Amino acid sequence: MSDDSETQTLPTVDVAPASVAVLTSGGDAPGMNAALRAVVRAGINFKARMFAVIDGYQGLVEGKDFIRPMEWNSVGGILQQGGTAIGSARAQAFRTPEGRKQAALNLLERGIDTLVVIGGDGSLTGANVFRSEWSEILQALLQEGRIAEHVLERHAHLKVVGLVGSIDNDMVGTDVTIGADTALHRIVEAVDAIASTAASHHRTFVVEVMGRNCGYLALMSGVATGANWVLIPENPPDVDDWEDAMCQALMAGRGAGRRHSIVIVAEGARDRAGNTITAQHVKEAIESRLGADTRLTILGHVQRGGAPSAFDRYLATIQGYEAARYAVEEPADAPPVLIGLRRNRLTRVPLMECVDRTRSVAGLLDAHRYAEAMELRGGSFTEYWNALHTLLAAKPKEAHTEGRRRRIAILHAGGPAPGMNTAVRAAVRLGIDAGFTMLGVENGFQGLLDGHVRELSWMTVHGWVSRGGAELGVSRKRPEGDELRVLAERIVEHGIDGILMIGGLTGYEIVHKLLMQRQNDARLNVAMVCLPASINNDAPGTEHCVGADTALNSIVSDVDKIKQSAVASHRAFIVEVMGRRCGYLALMSGMATGAERVYLPEEGITLDSLNRDVQRLIEEFGHGKRLGLIIRNEQAETFYTTDFIARLFDKEGGDLFDVRTAILGHVQQGGNPTPYDRNQATRLAGRAIAFFAEHLDETARPVTAVGIEGGRVHFTDMAYFPDLMDMKARRPKKQWWMELQAIMRAISEEPAG
Ligand code: ADP
């Protein structure tokens, strides 16, 4: 025996793992399961002991089997489910000091002193009350002889991390809450369906959506569906006889040829004097003043239900990961935080400051301090509100009498992307309103070469807000050589002052080429704006391209079905998704569907990695795994094709599992645009038109790309295009989402042992 007495006498370091409990509380929201899954799995990867509390604070008070240890697989198969798998309850008992004392005891019995709470402002307040009383409660428990001294010392603090699950998107301190995007999906689906029946009968529909103190759902669904009037709590109509203003707007719409009208009312809508405006009242006002056939739909709980959208799964996953990181890495006395998303980045913000400011909105509304309430909603809320009103107030105008109307041509380039029509609609209407003549070019630059240019009127774009595809047509044609001269001739022939290119990378390349060609041909001195629309999300100068969210949701819903199909078998799926040389769709869909592995063109695929991946699958299927999911970008690697990987894995998997492939193909480019894509399209088109209005008279007419950076609209001078691009790989040099891979791994790879 060797002498190891020296090591035996060393003081033992306390390396006990952190013990963390997670609970969902208050009103449920789609995406809570994705958050739960991410908290548990990331926590396990950070070497914590993880627990889930059943039925929210009620379970915390009950103890016993309501507080359960969680393993990696305990949270399998829940990502795509709405609601919450661990239950949520309104817990009266937790509102009492006795209840909270019992809850503390239940946690201490299991060595837990960190709580991750997924809920609304009520639930987060509860967590904060609990935390601030914690030492007092522990002292009391010590004096009562219910805990030992060392327990008090060891668990002197309660660490609290909050995630906001709320369909209303009403929390100050985060740009978006878990569940809001899904609720928007539900509303927009319903309003689209209503609009189609309303159009058949020349009807007006009044639709009530949720939001007692927050108009987010009403506002965003109003923009996304092209509603004719929207009423929200934070910004009541500024005239007393608002019914008259609303009816005038509806009549103007009818006058312009609309076949139906939609009014969206938030449940907490009010007038300037603070009186509630009910959807019923809106309906009656329209009926009595316009004599119009008017119907009322109250959407109710439909808005809370259903499978979470791709964005909510992603949001919940990254926030869940960050919550686990805070729970494990920060010191025991770390302040309580809320994990938020600000300007497209994860943030940690002081919990109670956010809750208090959120709650102050109700007070501001009661005090009629509407400007301050709007301020708390943030910049993009106001921007959307203004865009909505510009669109509502925009009218088809008579031709200007003085001077020549400037002419803006709209065209697409590259593949079709859902949301292109939405962008064209907004650009046409806002452009006409700004005094431009708006032209549509059919089939992209090929159409311009062929002279297929026509004027787009106000009503040409009626109904385009929700329509997938590209009504103007697309083409990948790149004008070369003498065609550039022809193009210049067409520009002169049609009197084009500006070009709005709504499309992907191909379009950006052509626009840049035309900019360079200016030195040789002054006729190309027209203002140009590129508006990113591509499912691949590979345009420079923007974090999001219009169309990518729709493609992502399409992939996610297909993969959900594929997973269901394999429920009883031992099967691994290799799903091939689009994206060209950009792995955005692969990584994001991998995160939103719970894939074990994603293959990206940014990383390529090596034989070594294939070997590791198949060994992992063999091991996991050997331990009872029933379903495997791998997502491969279509151009992740030239030689290791989807088919090759499938054969390799199938052969190596032997009897343990079989392998199937699914190449999703062009469905990813189809479908009606999601609310997110519609709203980005409208917002960007609005800014593009404003850019033309401001810069068209400059001698060297500017060429720019409009995009979203850090959640804000941003312009990039197209002269910098080559600097922003990795031209060989044909994707932007900077891709913000590549940072998410660490999160993807922490959620998808179970630690060994
Ligand atoms: P939400 O989290 O959706 O806002 P609630 O306001 O109903 O939902 O809160 C959910 C639960 O949080 C309550 O049932 C209660 O158990 C707990 N809670 C809320 N406020 C407090 C408080 N001030 N003190 C203690 N517990 C609270």
PDB file of C-alpha atoms and ligand atoms in Angstrom, residues 25-27 57-58 89-96 100 119-127 129-130 165 359, ligand 1:
ATOM      1  CA  SER A  25     -46.097  29.292 -12.646  1.00  0.00           C
ATOM      2  CA  GLY A  26     -49.046  31.535 -13.385  1.00  0.00           C
ATOM      3  CA  GLY A  27     -50.681  31.585 -16.813  1.00  0.00           C
ATOM      4  CA  TYR A  57     -45.565  27.220  -6.086  1.00  0.00           C
ATOM      5  CA  GLN A  58     -48.305  24.840  -5.014  1.00  0.00           C
ATOM      6  CA  ALA A  89     -51.207  26.494 -10.582  1.00  0.00           C
ATOM      7  CA  ARG A  90     -52.339  29.613  -8.803  1.00  0.00           C
ATOM      8  CA  ALA A  91     -51.078  28.908  -5.282  1.00  0.00           C
ATOM      9  CA  GLN A  92     -52.808  30.735  -2.472  1.00  0.00           C
ATOM     10  CA  ALA A  93     -50.694  28.871   0.072  1.00  0.00           C
ATOM     11  CA  PHE A  94     -47.495  30.438  -1.242  1.00  0.00           C
ATOM     12  CA  ARG A  95     -48.877  33.882  -0.579  1.00  0.00           C
ATOM     13  CA  THR A  96     -48.797  33.137   3.174  1.00  0.00           C
ATOM     14  CA  ARG A 100     -43.327  29.913   2.145  1.00  0.00           C
ATOM     15  CA  GLY A 119     -43.804  32.729 -15.326  1.00  0.00           C
ATOM     16  CA  GLY A 120     -45.352  36.162 -15.482  1.00  0.00           C
ATOM     17  CA  ASP A 121     -44.866  39.196 -13.250  1.00  0.00           C
ATOM     18  CA  GLY A 122     -46.940  37.640 -10.452  1.00  0.00           C
ATOM     19  CA  SER A 123     -44.775  34.548 -10.308  1.00  0.00           C
ATOM     20  CA  LEU A 124     -41.567  36.549 -10.412  1.00  0.00           C
ATOM     21  CA  THR A 125     -42.817  38.772  -7.581  1.00  0.00           C
ATOM     22  CA  GLY A 126     -43.527  35.637  -5.571  1.00  0.00           C
ATOM     23  CA  ALA A 127     -39.962  34.441  -6.149  1.00  0.00           C
ATOM     24  CA  VAL A 129     -40.678  37.824  -1.847  1.00  0.00           C
ATOM     25  CA  PHE A 130     -39.417  34.329  -1.081  1.00  0.00           C
ATOM     26  CA  GLY A 165     -43.437  33.184 -20.005  1.00  0.00           C
ATOM     27  CA  ARG A 359     -46.586  46.858 -13.028  1.00  0.00           C
TER      28      ARG A 359
HETATM   29  P1  ADP B   1     -48.409  35.325 -13.482  1.00  0.00           P
HETATM   30  O1  ADP B   1     -47.077  34.804 -13.036  1.00  0.00           O
HETATM   31  O2  ADP B   1     -48.822  34.734 -14.775  1.00  0.00           O
HETATM   32  O3  ADP B   1     -48.449  36.824 -13.422  1.00  0.00           O
HETATM   33  P2  ADP B   1     -50.051  35.160 -11.028  1.00  0.00           P
HETATM   34  O4  ADP B   1     -50.051  36.630 -10.827  1.00  0.00           O
HETATM   35  O5  ADP B   1     -51.312  34.432 -10.875  1.00  0.00           O
HETATM   36  O6  ADP B   1     -49.479  34.735 -12.463  1.00  0.00           O
HETATM   37  O7  ADP B   1     -48.974  34.544 -10.026  1.00  0.00           O
HETATM   38  C1  ADP B   1     -48.728  33.145  -9.987  1.00  0.00           C
HETATM   39  C2  ADP B   1     -48.439  32.686  -8.586  1.00  0.00           C
HETATM   40  O8  ADP B   1     -47.302  33.377  -8.066  1.00  0.00           O
HETATM   41  C3  ADP B   1     -49.534  32.978  -7.570  1.00  0.00           C
HETATM   42  O9  ADP B   1     -50.547  32.012  -7.589  1.00  0.00           O
HETATM   43  C4  ADP B   1     -48.771  32.925  -6.268  1.00  0.00           C
HETATM   44  O10 ADP B   1     -48.572  31.588  -5.845  1.00  0.00           O
HETATM   45  C5  ADP B   1     -47.422  33.504  -6.639  1.00  0.00           C
HETATM   46  N1  ADP B   1     -47.388  34.918  -6.270  1.00  0.00           N
HETATM   47  C6  ADP B   1     -47.781  35.984  -6.999  1.00  0.00           C
HETATM   48  N2  ADP B   1     -47.610  37.123  -6.308  1.00  0.00           N
HETATM   49  C7  ADP B   1     -47.090  36.790  -5.111  1.00  0.00           C
HETATM   50  C8  ADP B   1     -46.680  37.510  -3.947  1.00  0.00           C
HETATM   51  N3  ADP B   1     -46.765  38.835  -3.895  1.00  0.00           N
HETATM   52  N4  ADP B   1     -46.184  36.800  -2.910  1.00  0.00           N
HETATM   53  C9  ADP B   1     -46.073  35.474  -2.979  1.00  0.00           C
HETATM   54  N5  ADP B   1     -46.456  34.738  -4.011  1.00  0.00           N
HETATM   55  C10 ADP B   1     -46.955  35.373  -5.078  1.00  0.00           C
END
